C-alpha cells in the first residue's frame, strides 16, 4: 500500500519513534509545530476518523493510552499538551492514515487555526 505512515510502521522508511506496541506507533512529526510534536498512529491502515468501525474502538483507546504514556515519558503531564485529529479537507488532513497529533512544550492558543 502506498501510504507513508504504513511504511514508517513497517520500517520501510525511518521514523523517530518514541512509543510503540502491537496496536499503535508514535513518532516525531517532520514538520513540528511545537517543541514536542508527535504523531500517534494505529498500525492498521484506517484512512480517516470516518473509517473507524466498532471493532476499532479498542485501537482508538490504545492511541489515547499511548498519548498519556508519551506525556509521562516527556515529563509534560502536569504542564499539559494538546491532542488533535484532523479529518479530510476542512479538518486539514494531508496524510490519509488516521493519526493523533500530540503537541506539547508551549502554550497552545484557542481557537485553533
Ligand atoms: P495532517 O495534516 O493532520 O494529515 O498531518 C500530517 C502530518 O504528517 C504533518 O504534520 C506532517 C507529517 N508528515 C508528513 N510526512 C511525514 C513523514 O514522512 N514523516 C514524518 N515523521 N512526518 C510526516
CSV table of C-alpha atoms and ligand atoms in Angstrom, one decimal, residues 4-5 8 13 27-31 37 39 86 92-95 99 101, ligand 1:
chain,number,residue,atom,x,y,z
A,4,UNK,CA,3.8,6.9,4.1
A,5,UNK,CA,2.7,6.1,7.6
A,8,UNK,CA,7.1,4.1,8.8
A,13,UNK,CA,11.2,4.2,5.9
A,27,UNK,CA,7.0,9.1,16.1
A,28,UNK,CA,8.1,12.7,15.8
A,29,UNK,CA,6.4,14.9,13.1
A,30,UNK,CA,8.8,16.0,10.4
A,31,UNK,CA,7.1,19.5,10.4
A,37,UNK,CA,5.1,17.2,18.2
A,39,UNK,CA,2.1,11.6,15.6
A,86,UNK,CA,-7.7,16.2,11.6
A,92,UNK,CA,-6.7,19.9,7.4
A,93,UNK,CA,-5.9,16.3,7.0
A,94,UNK,CA,-3.0,15.7,4.5
A,95,UNK,CA,-1.9,12.1,5.3
A,99,UNK,CA,-3.3,9.9,13.4
A,101,UNK,CA,-1.2,14.9,16.8
B,1,LIG,P1,-2.3,16.1,8.9
B,1,LIG,O1,-2.1,17.4,8.2
B,1,LIG,O2,-3.2,16.1,10.1
B,1,LIG,O3,-2.6,14.9,7.9
B,1,LIG,O4,-0.8,15.7,9.5
B,1,LIG,C1,0.2,15.1,8.7
B,1,LIG,C2,1.5,15.3,9.4
B,1,LIG,O5,2.4,14.4,9.0
B,1,LIG,C3,2.1,16.7,9.1
B,1,LIG,O6,2.2,17.5,10.3
B,1,LIG,C4,3.5,16.4,8.6
B,1,LIG,C5,3.7,15.0,8.9
B,1,LIG,N1,4.4,14.2,8.0
B,1,LIG,C6,4.2,14.0,6.6
B,1,LIG,N2,5.0,13.2,6.1
B,1,LIG,C7,5.8,12.7,7.1
B,1,LIG,C8,6.9,11.8,7.1
B,1,LIG,O7,7.3,11.2,6.1
B,1,LIG,N3,7.5,11.6,8.3
B,1,LIG,C9,7.1,12.2,9.5
B,1,LIG,N4,7.7,12.0,10.6
B,1,LIG,N5,6.0,13.1,9.5
B,1,LIG,C10,5.4,13.4,8.3
